[in-house]
Every structure is written in structure tokens, then in C-alpha cells.
Amino acid sequence: MPRRALITGITGQDGSYLAEFLLAKRYEVFGMVRRSSSEKVDRIQHIRDRITLVQGDLHDQSSLISCLKSVRPEEIYNLASQSFVPTSWNQPILTGDITGLGVTRMLEAVRSVAPQARFYQASSSEMFGQVRAMPQNETTPFYPRSPYGVAKTYGHFITVNYRESYRLFACSGILFNHESPRRGLEFVTRKVSYEVARVKLGLTKELRLGNLEAKRDWGYAGDYVKAMWMMLQQPRPSDYVVATGESHSVKELVQIAFAHVGLDWQRFVKVDRQFTRPAEVDMLVGDASKARRELGWSPTVRFPELVKMMVEADLALFH
Ligand code: NAP
Ligand code: GDD
């Protein structure tokens, strides 16, 4: 019998890679999707006939219970959230409700309907915020700097709490930034790769960005979904940092992206204060030695390769 997995957030970047990964492992894959007036399934269109979509929303407890009752999954990957940090200042209540309290709703549904299922929570390096140690690992204290980071910190601790209170097999993956050609257009890597392609093709003359000095530990989404699965295959549930261990600035990102198409970034990039944040996370760099040691996980794509992959994919979009 194939194993059954449920992915919330299957229409997102990670959901699409995880669905592909689990299909290759011969899982029966179910995805929870929220109702929309127009279907947004571009990222999973190519596997649409091999997965089953079930309606549900992290706002709505009864929909989560019905979803789990109908799917009866052995593994649950809770990837759904309001995931864009700037939106979390404009919509802090909604972000708290989906990204924070939504995790409790999922865990309550698991506890009452599928207590034997293994549960993965998509936690974030954004929880480290104003970092207390360098590099950050599973024991580094959190100091979130955005309503999103605060909501994710709640989601992390409620996952740990349900594991300890009810003995659920619940893991929290503290993933550092991970990108791909399927990244949403508003995130900085994709914004850069997409606009570099447009500049190269003469479709625009400038790229407006916020803080060029911010540094992130950027990896490839395809590598990171594998770590999620590995966590749920362990004998005991635990929490893991997943990161490359390298940090690069937004400035380095634009340098590499423009250089890849033979252009000098300084001619095109303009700093625009509308893209700076009320509070910034200046620098993130992860220490994934626990994941390496216990899961046998390591990243396969390095930063320059990732940027080039994204620029090439965006150039191909326009041809
Ligand atoms: P993403 O592309 O923004 O996808 C988010 C998903 O959540 C979408 O499928 C979205 O559905 C769904 N969703 C939003 N609100 C929902 C609701 N109320 N009920 C049900 N589904 C809802 O995010 P991602 O980059 O794949 O990230 C996956 C998860 O990992 C997120 O929780 C994110 O916060 C976390 N994370 C991401 C990173 C990263 O660097 N990518 C790092 C650490 C943690 P629609 O398509 O309908 O909008
Ligand atoms: N989005 C964006 N747009 N970011 C910009 C821009 C811009 O024009 N200019 C500079 N930046 C800087 C931001 O200030 C931030 O320091 C950095 O680029 C990365 O921004 P994002 O790509 O939006 O990602 P993020 O780090 O805020 O959040 C992502 O990673 C988290 C993990 O640490 C998201 O995927 C979160 O969902 C995830 O949890």
C-alpha cells in the first residue's frame, strides 16, 4: 500500500517541490487548497492528474477536521501560511491568524482525527530576527523582527508543546531562505532574476530595491523539501535547522545576476525606500550540523549556481 501524505500549501513554491518528491517516492499525495474564485495551480499543473486536491482553509477548524477525516494521512506537511514578510505589517492580524493560530488548528485536528500521523511544521529562520548568536542553530534564542516572525515563533512553540503534551510525532523544521524558479515574484531573489531577464531583453531599464546590505543564507527549495521528508522518517520527532551555512548580501545577489547576462548592476539598480522594512533582519546564517549528522542531509546547490538557475529560467519565460 502506498503511504498517504497531506500537504497544506501545495500550490506554493515548497508544496509543489514536495509533491514531486513524494510522488517519486511512490506516496499517494493529497493537497489542501483554499477556495478561490480562480484556480491558482500553475506550480502543480504538471502533476495535477497524479495528486488529489481537497478543500480546506487554515482559518476554518471544521474544514481541517473534514480534510483529515477524508484523507487519513500518515504524514502531514503544514506548509500553508501568509509567507511574505512585508505583508505581515499591513495585515498583522491575518498573518497571526493563519501563520500562527493556523498551526494550532492543524494540531487540534491531528490530535482528534489522526493522532498517529507524523506532522511537519514549516518554521523559519525569520524567528531568529535580531540574531543572538552566529551562526544560528536549534539552541539559538529567537528574537523575531516582524509580525510574520512572531507568528512563526508561536507556530514553532505550539508544535513543540503538542509534541510534549500529547506525544504527537511533530517536528519543526527551521528552514533558512530557499528559492527556485518557482519562487513568488515579490521575494527578492525572484524579483531580481525576473527583472534582470527583462532588462537583458530591453523590456525595462531599472530595478528598484530596498536594503542592499541585508544578508541571507539562501539555498535551493528542491534540496530543502527533502529535509522535511527526512525529519518525518526518524525514530523520534525533533526540530532541525536547515541551511547552507553561507550568507550573501542582496548586493552580491544583484551583482551575480546582472553579471550572468553580461551587465553591470550599478547602471540599473535604484534604491527605493518603499521597499525598506519597519524593522529589518540584517543577517542570517544557519548551522545545519544537526540535520547533517542525524538526517544525513546536505545542500547540493550553491548560491551562484542558484542565482544563475533562476535568471536562466526567467530568460526562458520570455522566449
Ligand atoms: P508560498 O509559496 O507563499 O506558499 C504558501 C502556501 O500557503 C500557498 O499554497 C497558499 O495558498 C497557502 N495558504 C495561504 N493561506 C492559506 C490559508 N488560509 N489556508 C490554506 N492555505 C493557505 O510559501 P513557500 O515559500 O512555499 O513556503 C512554504 C512554507 O514554509 C510557508 O509556511 C513559509 O512561511 C515557510 N518558510 C518558507 C521559507 C522560504 O524561504 N521559502 C523559509 C522558511 C519557512 P494560495 O496559493 O491559495 O495562496
Ligand atoms: N522582498 C524584497 N523586495 N526584499 C528586499 C528588497 C525588495 O525589493 N530589497 C531588499 N530586500 C531585502 C529584504 O529587506 C530582506 O532583508 C531580504 O531582501 C530578503 O527578503 P525576502 O526575499 O522578501 O525574504 P525574507 O528573508 O524577508 O523572508 C523569506 O525567508 C524567510 C526565512 O528566513 C520568506 O520566504 C519567509 O516566508 C521565510 O520564512
mmCIF file of C-alpha atoms and ligand atoms in Angstrom:
data_model
loop_
_atom_site.group_PDB
_atom_site.id
_atom_site.type_symbol
_atom_site.label_atom_id
_atom_site.label_comp_id
_atom_site.label_asym_id
_atom_site.label_seq_id
_atom_site.Cartn_x
_atom_site.Cartn_y
_atom_site.Cartn_z
ATOM 1 C CA MET A 1 0.000 0.000 0.000
ATOM 2 C CA PRO A 2 1.436 3.427 -0.871
ATOM 3 C CA ARG A 3 1.856 5.800 2.046
ATOM 4 C CA ARG A 4 -0.506 8.782 2.154
ATOM 5 C CA ALA A 5 0.751 12.316 2.639
ATOM 6 C CA LEU A 6 -1.231 15.531 3.022
ATOM 7 C CA ILE A 7 0.420 18.838 2.095
ATOM 8 C CA THR A 8 -1.145 22.142 3.131
ATOM 9 C CA GLY A 9 0.149 24.955 0.907
ATOM 10 C CA ILE A 10 0.593 22.587 -2.039
ATOM 11 C CA THR A 11 0.065 25.464 -4.506
ATOM 12 C CA GLY A 12 3.103 27.306 -3.086
ATOM 13 C CA GLN A 13 6.769 27.010 -4.022
ATOM 14 C CA ASP A 14 7.671 24.325 -1.454
ATOM 15 C CA GLY A 15 4.372 22.465 -1.777
ATOM 16 C CA SER A 16 4.996 21.881 -5.479
ATOM 17 C CA TYR A 17 8.543 20.544 -4.954
ATOM 18 C CA LEU A 18 7.478 18.395 -2.016
ATOM 19 C CA ALA A 19 4.588 16.906 -4.006
ATOM 20 C CA GLU A 20 7.006 15.954 -6.815
ATOM 21 C CA PHE A 21 9.441 14.488 -4.303
ATOM 22 C CA LEU A 22 6.774 12.366 -2.577
ATOM 23 C CA LEU A 23 5.315 11.163 -5.887
ATOM 24 C CA ALA A 24 8.800 9.966 -6.864
ATOM 25 C CA LYS A 25 8.838 8.038 -3.561
ATOM 26 C CA ARG A 26 5.502 6.478 -4.586
ATOM 27 C CA TYR A 27 3.364 8.239 -1.989
ATOM 28 C CA GLU A 28 -0.292 8.935 -2.567
ATOM 29 C CA VAL A 29 -0.247 12.736 -2.428
ATOM 30 C CA PHE A 30 -3.142 14.907 -1.242
ATOM 31 C CA GLY A 31 -3.035 18.679 -1.229
ATOM 32 C CA MET A 32 -5.205 21.014 0.803
ATOM 33 C CA VAL A 33 -6.270 24.099 -1.165
ATOM 34 C CA ARG A 34 -8.383 27.068 -0.154
ATOM 35 C CA ARG A 35 -11.338 28.100 -2.218
ATOM 36 C CA SER A 36 -10.602 30.838 -4.737
ATOM 37 C CA SER A 37 -12.659 32.449 -7.495
ATOM 38 C CA SER A 38 -9.932 31.428 -9.935
ATOM 39 C CA GLU A 39 -7.788 28.303 -9.558
ATOM 40 C CA LYS A 40 -4.109 29.071 -8.822
ATOM 41 C CA VAL A 41 -2.431 25.795 -9.664
ATOM 42 C CA ASP A 42 0.365 26.889 -12.052
ATOM 43 C CA ARG A 43 3.101 25.309 -9.924
ATOM 44 C CA ILE A 44 1.362 21.918 -9.772
ATOM 45 C CA GLN A 45 -0.258 21.883 -13.222
ATOM 46 C CA HIS A 46 2.281 19.332 -14.496
ATOM 47 C CA ILE A 47 1.366 16.824 -11.734
ATOM 48 C CA ARG A 48 -2.313 17.760 -11.407
ATOM 49 C CA ASP A 49 -3.568 14.329 -12.565
ATOM 50 C CA ARG A 50 -1.328 12.473 -10.064
ATOM 51 C CA ILE A 51 -2.440 14.270 -6.887
ATOM 52 C CA THR A 52 -5.783 14.766 -5.160
ATOM 53 C CA LEU A 53 -6.841 18.233 -4.034
ATOM 54 C CA VAL A 54 -9.115 18.660 -1.021
ATOM 55 C CA GLN A 55 -10.671 21.964 0.028
ATOM 56 C CA GLY A 56 -9.698 23.442 3.392
ATOM 57 C CA ASP A 57 -8.513 26.683 4.954
ATOM 58 C CA LEU A 58 -6.281 27.293 7.976
ATOM 59 C CA HIS A 59 -8.875 29.840 9.157
ATOM 60 C CA ASP A 60 -11.542 27.188 9.431
ATOM 61 C CA GLN A 61 -11.235 24.448 12.048
ATOM 62 C CA SER A 62 -14.051 22.267 10.736
ATOM 63 C CA SER A 63 -12.550 22.214 7.232
ATOM 64 C CA LEU A 64 -9.261 20.886 8.653
ATOM 65 C CA ILE A 65 -11.046 18.137 10.566
ATOM 66 C CA SER A 66 -13.040 17.130 7.451
ATOM 67 C CA CYS A 67 -9.885 17.207 5.363
ATOM 68 C CA LEU A 68 -8.037 14.856 7.743
ATOM 69 C CA LYS A 69 -11.089 12.575 8.064
ATOM 70 C CA SER A 70 -11.343 12.181 4.296
ATOM 71 C CA VAL A 71 -7.603 11.812 3.572
ATOM 72 C CA ARG A 72 -6.470 9.777 6.630
ATOM 73 C CA PRO A 73 -2.822 10.694 6.016
ATOM 74 C CA GLU A 74 0.201 9.043 7.604
ATOM 75 C CA GLU A 75 2.305 12.165 7.078
ATOM 76 C CA ILE A 76 1.132 15.785 7.220
ATOM 77 C CA TYR A 77 3.265 18.665 5.960
ATOM 78 C CA ASN A 78 1.915 22.008 7.168
ATOM 79 C CA LEU A 79 3.404 24.422 4.638
ATOM 80 C CA ALA A 80 0.481 26.827 4.304
ATOM 81 C CA SER A 81 0.963 30.344 5.627
ATOM 82 C CA GLN A 82 0.902 34.043 4.808
ATOM 83 C CA SER A 83 4.613 33.898 3.977
ATOM 84 C CA PHE A 84 5.569 37.368 2.715
ATOM 85 C CA VAL A 85 7.224 39.389 5.488
ATOM 86 C CA PRO A 86 6.234 42.942 4.329
ATOM 87 C CA THR A 87 2.548 41.919 4.097
ATOM 88 C CA SER A 88 2.736 40.929 7.743
ATOM 89 C CA TRP A 89 2.996 44.625 8.735
ATOM 90 C CA ASN A 90 -0.008 45.535 6.559
ATOM 91 C CA GLN A 91 -2.049 42.521 7.686
ATOM 92 C CA PRO A 92 -0.713 41.578 11.122
ATOM 93 C CA ILE A 93 -3.961 40.080 12.401
ATOM 94 C CA LEU A 94 -4.476 37.925 9.322
ATOM 95 C CA THR A 95 -0.826 36.827 9.483
ATOM 96 C CA GLY A 96 -1.173 35.917 13.160
ATOM 97 C CA ASP A 97 -4.362 34.024 12.413
ATOM 98 C CA ILE A 98 -3.048 31.926 9.501
ATOM 99 C CA THR A 99 0.682 31.670 10.169
ATOM 100 C CA GLY A 100 0.388 31.393 13.961
ATOM 101 C CA LEU A 101 -3.015 30.200 15.164
ATOM 102 C CA GLY A 102 -3.488 28.145 11.976
ATOM 103 C CA VAL A 103 -0.828 25.771 13.318
ATOM 104 C CA THR A 104 -2.859 25.159 16.479
ATOM 105 C CA ARG A 105 -5.935 24.489 14.372
ATOM 106 C CA MET A 106 -3.978 21.907 12.364
ATOM 107 C CA LEU A 107 -2.550 20.311 15.506
ATOM 108 C CA GLU A 108 -6.004 20.168 17.142
ATOM 109 C CA ALA A 109 -7.346 18.437 14.024
ATOM 110 C CA VAL A 110 -4.424 15.988 14.082
ATOM 111 C CA ARG A 111 -4.928 15.293 17.779
ATOM 112 C CA SER A 112 -8.606 14.480 17.392
ATOM 113 C CA VAL A 113 -8.639 12.756 13.973
ATOM 114 C CA ALA A 114 -5.154 11.412 13.157
ATOM 115 C CA PRO A 115 -3.053 11.254 16.341
ATOM 116 C CA GLN A 116 -0.759 8.593 14.854
ATOM 117 C CA ALA A 117 0.139 10.764 11.852
ATOM 118 C CA ARG A 118 3.577 12.346 11.621
ATOM 119 C CA PHE A 119 3.405 16.139 11.455
ATOM 120 C CA TYR A 120 5.853 18.634 9.936
ATOM 121 C CA GLN A 121 5.619 22.354 10.745
ATOM 122 C CA ALA A 122 7.246 24.865 8.360
ATOM 123 C CA SER A 123 9.126 27.076 10.802
ATOM 124 C CA SER A 124 11.504 29.804 9.715
ATOM 125 C CA SER A 125 14.886 31.418 10.250
ATOM 126 C CA GLU A 126 12.895 34.675 10.432
ATOM 127 C CA MET A 127 12.296 33.643 14.090
ATOM 128 C CA PHE A 128 15.984 34.422 14.832
ATOM 129 C CA GLY A 129 15.412 38.011 13.664
ATOM 130 C CA GLN A 130 17.869 40.210 15.511
ATOM 131 C CA VAL A 131 20.275 37.362 15.887
ATOM 132 C CA ARG A 132 21.569 36.401 19.339
ATOM 133 C CA ALA A 133 24.401 34.158 18.088
ATOM 134 C CA MET A 134 26.342 33.474 14.925
ATOM 135 C CA PRO A 135 25.654 31.081 13.196
ATOM 136 C CA GLN A 136 22.127 30.162 14.338
ATOM 137 C CA ASN A 137 21.281 26.612 15.380
ATOM 138 C CA GLU A 138 18.451 24.819 17.237
ATOM 139 C CA THR A 139 19.516 26.282 20.603
ATOM 140 C CA THR A 140 19.819 29.931 19.500
ATOM 141 C CA PRO A 141 17.166 32.100 21.216
ATOM 142 C CA PHE A 142 14.535 33.697 18.989
ATOM 143 C CA TYR A 143 14.112 37.479 18.569
ATOM 144 C CA PRO A 144 11.609 37.913 15.718
ATOM 145 C CA ARG A 145 11.526 41.285 13.942
ATOM 146 C CA SER A 146 8.225 41.155 12.032
ATOM 147 C CA PRO A 147 4.623 40.116 12.733
ATOM 148 C CA TYR A 148 5.392 37.173 10.434
ATOM 149 C CA GLY A 149 8.397 36.176 12.552
ATOM 150 C CA VAL A 150 6.344 36.481 15.734
ATOM 151 C CA ALA A 151 3.572 34.302 14.259
ATOM 152 C CA LYS A 152 6.098 31.668 13.131
ATOM 153 C CA THR A 153 7.635 31.638 16.612
ATOM 154 C CA TYR A 154 4.207 30.881 18.060
ATOM 155 C CA GLY A 155 3.744 28.131 15.441
ATOM 156 C CA HIS A 156 7.114 26.639 16.382
ATOM 157 C CA PHE A 157 6.453 26.563 20.119
ATOM 158 C CA ILE A 158 2.902 25.230 19.798
ATOM 159 C CA THR A 159 4.319 22.373 17.704
ATOM 160 C CA VAL A 160 6.896 21.609 20.406
ATOM 161 C CA ASN A 161 4.194 21.920 23.059
ATOM 162 C CA TYR A 162 1.798 19.498 21.336
ATOM 163 C CA ARG A 163 4.643 17.011 20.944
ATOM 164 C CA GLU A 164 5.419 17.240 24.652
ATOM 165 C CA SER A 165 1.797 17.460 25.879
ATOM 166 C CA TYR A 166 0.159 14.837 23.679
ATOM 167 C CA ARG A 167 3.114 12.773 22.426
ATOM 168 C CA LEU A 168 2.351 13.664 18.796
ATOM 169 C CA PHE A 169 5.088 12.892 16.287
ATOM 170 C CA ALA A 170 5.527 16.597 15.487
ATOM 171 C CA CYS A 171 8.683 18.143 14.011
ATOM 172 C CA SER A 172 9.528 21.774 13.418
ATOM 173 C CA GLY A 173 11.870 22.481 10.516
ATOM 174 C CA ILE A 174 13.638 25.810 10.999
ATOM 175 C CA LEU A 175 14.367 26.487 7.359
ATOM 176 C CA PHE A 176 16.523 29.341 6.159
ATOM 177 C CA ASN A 177 15.566 31.141 2.921
ATOM 178 C CA HIS A 178 15.201 28.806 -0.014
ATOM 179 C CA GLU A 179 14.494 29.818 -3.562
ATOM 180 C CA SER A 180 13.866 28.452 -7.050
ATOM 181 C CA PRO A 181 12.424 29.442 -10.419
ATOM 182 C CA ARG A 182 9.011 28.820 -8.762
ATOM 183 C CA ARG A 183 9.579 31.460 -6.068
ATOM 184 C CA GLY A 184 6.860 34.132 -5.813
ATOM 185 C CA LEU A 185 7.718 37.291 -7.782
ATOM 186 C CA GLU A 186 7.723 39.571 -4.722
ATOM 187 C CA PHE A 187 10.589 37.806 -2.888
ATOM 188 C CA VAL A 188 13.946 39.446 -3.536
ATOM 189 C CA THR A 189 15.722 36.611 -5.394
ATOM 190 C CA ARG A 190 12.901 36.135 -7.875
ATOM 191 C CA LYS A 191 12.286 39.858 -8.202
ATOM 192 C CA VAL A 192 15.946 40.214 -9.175
ATOM 193 C CA SER A 193 16.096 37.227 -11.568
ATOM 194 C CA TYR A 194 12.854 38.255 -13.295
ATOM 195 C CA GLU A 195 13.836 41.918 -13.681
ATOM 196 C CA VAL A 196 17.366 41.038 -14.830
ATOM 197 C CA ALA A 197 15.788 38.966 -17.606
ATOM 198 C CA ARG A 198 13.545 41.913 -18.539
ATOM 199 C CA VAL A 199 16.485 44.345 -18.536
ATOM 200 C CA LYS A 200 18.520 41.988 -20.708
ATOM 201 C CA LEU A 201 15.668 41.738 -23.204
ATOM 202 C CA GLY A 202 15.182 45.520 -23.270
ATOM 203 C CA LEU A 203 11.766 45.382 -21.567
ATOM 204 C CA THR A 204 12.752 47.637 -18.649
ATOM 205 C CA LYS A 205 15.643 49.913 -17.674
ATOM 206 C CA GLU A 206 15.710 49.762 -13.898
ATOM 207 C CA LEU A 207 15.298 47.549 -10.866
ATOM 208 C CA ARG A 208 14.063 49.222 -7.659
ATOM 209 C CA LEU A 209 15.085 47.526 -4.407
ATOM 210 C CA GLY A 210 15.205 48.243 -0.671
ATOM 211 C CA ASN A 211 18.068 47.296 1.655
ATOM 212 C CA LEU A 212 21.043 46.061 -0.405
ATOM 213 C CA GLU A 213 23.126 45.307 2.705
ATOM 214 C CA ALA A 214 20.790 42.646 4.179
ATOM 215 C CA LYS A 215 22.363 39.192 4.227
ATOM 216 C CA ARG A 216 20.632 35.850 3.929
ATOM 217 C CA ASP A 217 21.572 32.174 3.898
ATOM 218 C CA TRP A 218 19.954 31.246 0.565
ATOM 219 C CA GLY A 219 19.533 27.618 -0.553
ATOM 220 C CA TYR A 220 17.591 25.731 -3.229
ATOM 221 C CA ALA A 221 13.975 24.744 -2.452
ATOM 222 C CA GLY A 222 14.394 21.322 -4.113
ATOM 223 C CA ASP A 223 17.046 20.425 -1.524
ATOM 224 C CA TYR A 224 15.018 21.748 1.414
ATOM 225 C CA VAL A 225 11.839 19.715 0.821
ATOM 226 C CA LYS A 226 13.960 16.576 1.056
ATOM 227 C CA ALA A 227 14.974 17.608 4.592
ATOM 228 C CA MET A 228 11.276 17.944 5.545
ATOM 229 C CA TRP A 229 10.640 14.345 4.496
ATOM 230 C CA MET A 230 13.811 13.100 6.223
ATOM 231 C CA MET A 231 12.633 14.598 9.544
ATOM 232 C CA LEU A 232 9.450 12.516 9.423
ATOM 233 C CA GLN A 233 11.410 9.288 8.762
ATOM 234 C CA GLN A 234 13.379 9.477 12.035
ATOM 235 C CA PRO A 235 12.671 7.186 15.014
ATOM 236 C CA ARG A 236 11.903 10.217 17.220
ATOM 237 C CA PRO A 237 10.456 13.658 16.414
ATOM 238 C CA SER A 238 12.739 16.662 16.825
ATOM 239 C CA ASP A 239 13.485 20.152 15.470
ATOM 240 C CA TYR A 240 16.113 20.884 12.843
ATOM 241 C CA VAL A 241 17.806 23.902 11.311
ATOM 242 C CA VAL A 242 18.139 23.553 7.530
ATOM 243 C CA ALA A 243 20.602 25.950 5.908
ATOM 244 C CA THR A 244 23.663 26.146 3.657
ATOM 245 C CA GLY A 245 25.975 27.811 6.223
ATOM 246 C CA GLU A 246 26.836 30.603 3.746
ATOM 247 C CA SER A 247 25.493 34.137 3.900
ATOM 248 C CA HIS A 248 25.352 36.605 0.993
ATOM 249 C CA SER A 249 24.075 40.161 0.676
ATOM 250 C CA VAL A 250 21.324 41.431 -1.608
ATOM 251 C CA LYS A 251 24.124 43.416 -3.308
ATOM 252 C CA GLU A 252 26.005 40.193 -4.114
ATOM 253 C CA LEU A 253 22.752 38.735 -5.432
ATOM 254 C CA VAL A 254 22.299 41.585 -7.939
ATOM 255 C CA GLN A 255 25.995 41.536 -8.888
ATOM 256 C CA ILE A 256 25.897 37.838 -9.778
ATOM 257 C CA ALA A 257 22.533 38.056 -11.551
ATOM 258 C CA PHE A 258 23.478 41.029 -13.770
ATOM 259 C CA ALA A 259 26.989 39.662 -14.428
ATOM 260 C CA HIS A 260 25.413 36.422 -15.657
ATOM 261 C CA VAL A 261 23.797 38.317 -18.546
ATOM 262 C CA GLY A 262 26.915 40.453 -19.118
ATOM 263 C CA LEU A 263 25.638 43.662 -17.485
ATOM 264 C CA ASP A 264 26.894 45.957 -14.717
ATOM 265 C CA TRP A 265 24.261 46.077 -11.928
ATOM 266 C CA GLN A 266 25.149 49.664 -10.928
ATOM 267 C CA ARG A 267 23.623 51.007 -14.174
ATOM 268 C CA PHE A 268 20.191 49.557 -13.375
ATOM 269 C CA VAL A 269 19.645 49.177 -9.619
ATOM 270 C CA LYS A 270 17.966 52.062 -7.753
ATOM 271 C CA VAL A 271 17.368 52.084 -4.023
ATOM 272 C CA ASP A 272 13.737 52.859 -3.263
ATOM 273 C CA ARG A 273 12.670 53.403 0.331
ATOM 274 C CA GLN A 274 9.216 51.920 -0.279
ATOM 275 C CA PHE A 275 10.956 48.512 -0.146
ATOM 276 C CA THR A 276 12.733 49.035 3.184
ATOM 277 C CA ARG A 277 11.083 47.491 6.250
ATOM 278 C CA PRO A 278 9.997 48.996 9.588
ATOM 279 C CA ALA A 279 12.384 46.540 11.296
ATOM 280 C CA GLU A 280 14.974 44.550 9.372
ATOM 281 C CA VAL A 281 16.654 41.198 9.855
ATOM 282 C CA ASP A 282 20.178 42.258 8.941
ATOM 283 C CA MET A 283 21.972 38.970 8.762
ATOM 284 C CA LEU A 284 21.127 35.273 8.852
ATOM 285 C CA VAL A 285 23.465 32.307 8.612
ATOM 286 C CA GLY A 286 22.487 28.822 9.692
ATOM 287 C CA ASP A 287 24.349 25.958 11.294
ATOM 288 C CA ALA A 288 22.739 22.771 9.940
ATOM 289 C CA SER A 289 25.146 20.354 11.604
ATOM 290 C CA LYS A 290 22.317 18.542 13.463
ATOM 291 C CA ALA A 291 20.497 17.906 10.154
ATOM 292 C CA ARG A 292 23.747 16.751 8.586
ATOM 293 C CA ARG A 293 24.538 14.429 11.497
ATOM 294 C CA GLU A 294 21.084 12.966 12.254
ATOM 295 C CA LEU A 295 19.330 13.158 8.878
ATOM 296 C CA GLY A 296 22.308 12.794 6.558
ATOM 297 C CA TRP A 297 21.071 15.956 4.784
ATOM 298 C CA SER A 298 23.287 18.420 2.909
ATOM 299 C CA PRO A 299 22.580 21.069 0.272
ATOM 300 C CA THR A 300 23.542 20.366 -3.352
ATOM 301 C CA VAL A 301 23.139 23.821 -4.942
ATOM 302 C CA ARG A 302 25.427 26.723 -4.035
ATOM 303 C CA PHE A 303 24.435 30.376 -4.181
ATOM 304 C CA PRO A 304 25.958 31.446 -7.547
ATOM 305 C CA GLU A 305 24.507 28.351 -9.217
ATOM 306 C CA LEU A 306 21.071 29.095 -7.687
ATOM 307 C CA VAL A 307 21.075 32.690 -8.965
ATOM 308 C CA LYS A 308 22.119 31.595 -12.448
ATOM 309 C CA MET A 309 19.440 28.866 -12.487
ATOM 310 C CA MET A 310 16.780 31.468 -11.645
ATOM 311 C CA VAL A 311 17.986 34.020 -14.223
ATOM 312 C CA GLU A 312 18.113 31.338 -16.937
ATOM 313 C CA ALA A 313 14.578 30.188 -16.076
ATOM 314 C CA ASP A 314 13.262 33.757 -16.264
ATOM 315 C CA LEU A 315 15.038 34.417 -19.577
ATOM 316 C CA ALA A 316 13.377 31.248 -20.911
ATOM 317 C CA LEU A 317 9.948 32.568 -19.816
ATOM 318 C CA PHE A 318 10.211 35.407 -22.331
ATOM 319 C CA HIS A 319 11.359 33.255 -25.295
HETATM 320 P P1 NAP B 1 4.365 30.260 -0.545
HETATM 321 O O1 NAP B 1 4.891 29.999 -1.930
HETATM 322 O O2 NAP B 1 3.969 31.647 -0.189
HETATM 323 O O3 NAP B 1 3.077 29.293 -0.355
HETATM 324 C C1 NAP B 1 2.195 29.477 0.705
HETATM 325 C C2 NAP B 1 1.042 28.492 0.566
HETATM 326 O O4 NAP B 1 0.125 28.684 1.663
HETATM 327 C C3 NAP B 1 0.200 28.650 -0.721
HETATM 328 O O5 NAP B 1 -0.116 27.374 -1.212
HETATM 329 C C4 NAP B 1 -1.060 29.339 -0.216
HETATM 330 O O6 NAP B 1 -2.196 29.091 -0.996
HETATM 331 C C5 NAP B 1 -1.212 28.674 1.149
HETATM 332 N N1 NAP B 1 -2.100 29.397 2.056
HETATM 333 C C6 NAP B 1 -2.039 30.707 2.416
HETATM 334 N N2 NAP B 1 -3.037 30.995 3.261
HETATM 335 C C7 NAP B 1 -3.763 29.868 3.430
HETATM 336 C C8 NAP B 1 -4.917 29.541 4.196
HETATM 337 N N3 NAP B 1 -5.569 30.452 4.934
HETATM 338 N N4 NAP B 1 -5.367 28.262 4.176
HETATM 339 C C9 NAP B 1 -4.739 27.341 3.400
HETATM 340 N N5 NAP B 1 -3.660 27.587 2.642
HETATM 341 C C10 NAP B 1 -3.182 28.841 2.668
HETATM 342 O O7 NAP B 1 5.395 29.748 0.541
HETATM 343 P P2 NAP B 1 6.682 28.774 0.395
HETATM 344 O O8 NAP B 1 7.860 29.586 0.031
HETATM 345 O O9 NAP B 1 6.296 27.606 -0.408
HETATM 346 O O10 NAP B 1 6.898 28.359 1.919
HETATM 347 C C11 NAP B 1 6.239 27.222 2.483
HETATM 348 C C12 NAP B 1 6.159 27.400 3.992
HETATM 349 O O11 NAP B 1 7.472 27.480 4.531
HETATM 350 C C13 NAP B 1 5.463 28.659 4.465
HETATM 351 O O12 NAP B 1 4.805 28.359 5.674
HETATM 352 C C14 NAP B 1 6.589 29.647 4.723
HETATM 353 O O13 NAP B 1 6.200 30.612 5.657
HETATM 354 C C15 NAP B 1 7.644 28.686 5.260
HETATM 355 N N6 NAP B 1 9.032 29.073 5.039
HETATM 356 C C16 NAP B 1 9.455 29.410 3.800
HETATM 357 C C17 NAP B 1 10.787 29.689 3.590
HETATM 358 C C18 NAP B 1 11.306 30.059 2.224
HETATM 359 O O14 NAP B 1 12.419 30.600 2.143
HETATM 360 N N7 NAP B 1 10.595 29.751 1.155
HETATM 361 C C19 NAP B 1 11.700 29.636 4.667
HETATM 362 C C20 NAP B 1 11.225 29.272 5.918
HETATM 363 C C21 NAP B 1 9.883 28.969 6.102
HETATM 364 P P3 NAP B 1 -2.657 30.065 -2.228
HETATM 365 O O15 NAP B 1 -1.917 29.537 -3.434
HETATM 366 O O16 NAP B 1 -4.113 29.844 -2.262
HETATM 367 O O17 NAP B 1 -2.239 31.462 -1.862
HETATM 368 N N1 GDD B 2 11.110 41.265 -0.979
HETATM 369 C C1 GDD B 2 12.069 42.192 -1.130
HETATM 370 N N2 GDD B 2 11.927 43.144 -2.105
HETATM 371 N N3 GDD B 2 13.138 42.160 -0.305
HETATM 372 C C2 GDD B 2 14.102 43.104 -0.490
HETATM 373 C C3 GDD B 2 14.026 44.076 -1.479
HETATM 374 C C4 GDD B 2 12.873 44.115 -2.321
HETATM 375 O O1 GDD B 2 12.725 44.958 -3.205
HETATM 376 N N4 GDD B 2 15.135 44.856 -1.402
HETATM 377 C C5 GDD B 2 15.889 44.373 -0.415
HETATM 378 N N5 GDD B 2 15.264 43.306 0.149
HETATM 379 C C6 GDD B 2 15.747 42.536 1.309
HETATM 380 C C7 GDD B 2 14.742 42.463 2.448
HETATM 381 O O2 GDD B 2 14.764 43.685 3.203
HETATM 382 C C8 GDD B 2 15.291 41.260 3.219
HETATM 383 O O3 GDD B 2 16.316 41.675 4.080
HETATM 384 C C9 GDD B 2 15.893 40.380 2.113
HETATM 385 O O4 GDD B 2 15.969 41.191 0.927
HETATM 386 C C10 GDD B 2 15.083 39.112 1.807
HETATM 387 O O5 GDD B 2 13.749 39.460 1.583
HETATM 388 P P1 GDD B 2 12.667 38.387 1.032
HETATM 389 O O6 GDD B 2 13.168 37.750 -0.205
HETATM 390 O O7 GDD B 2 11.351 39.096 0.972
HETATM 391 O O8 GDD B 2 12.685 37.230 2.135
HETATM 392 P P2 GDD B 2 12.631 37.275 3.737
HETATM 393 O O9 GDD B 2 14.000 36.913 4.232
HETATM 394 O O10 GDD B 2 12.024 38.516 4.240
HETATM 395 O O11 GDD B 2 11.607 36.107 4.056
HETATM 396 C C11 GDD B 2 11.693 34.847 3.373
HETATM 397 O O12 GDD B 2 12.527 33.977 4.096
HETATM 398 C C12 GDD B 2 12.037 33.605 5.393
HETATM 399 C C13 GDD B 2 13.091 32.681 6.033
HETATM 400 O O13 GDD B 2 14.054 33.475 6.694
HETATM 401 C C14 GDD B 2 10.274 34.304 3.225
HETATM 402 O O14 GDD B 2 10.310 33.171 2.379
HETATM 403 C C15 GDD B 2 9.699 33.871 4.562
HETATM 404 O O15 GDD B 2 8.450 33.209 4.345
HETATM 405 C C16 GDD B 2 10.705 32.902 5.201
HETATM 406 O O16 GDD B 2 10.215 32.444 6.438
#
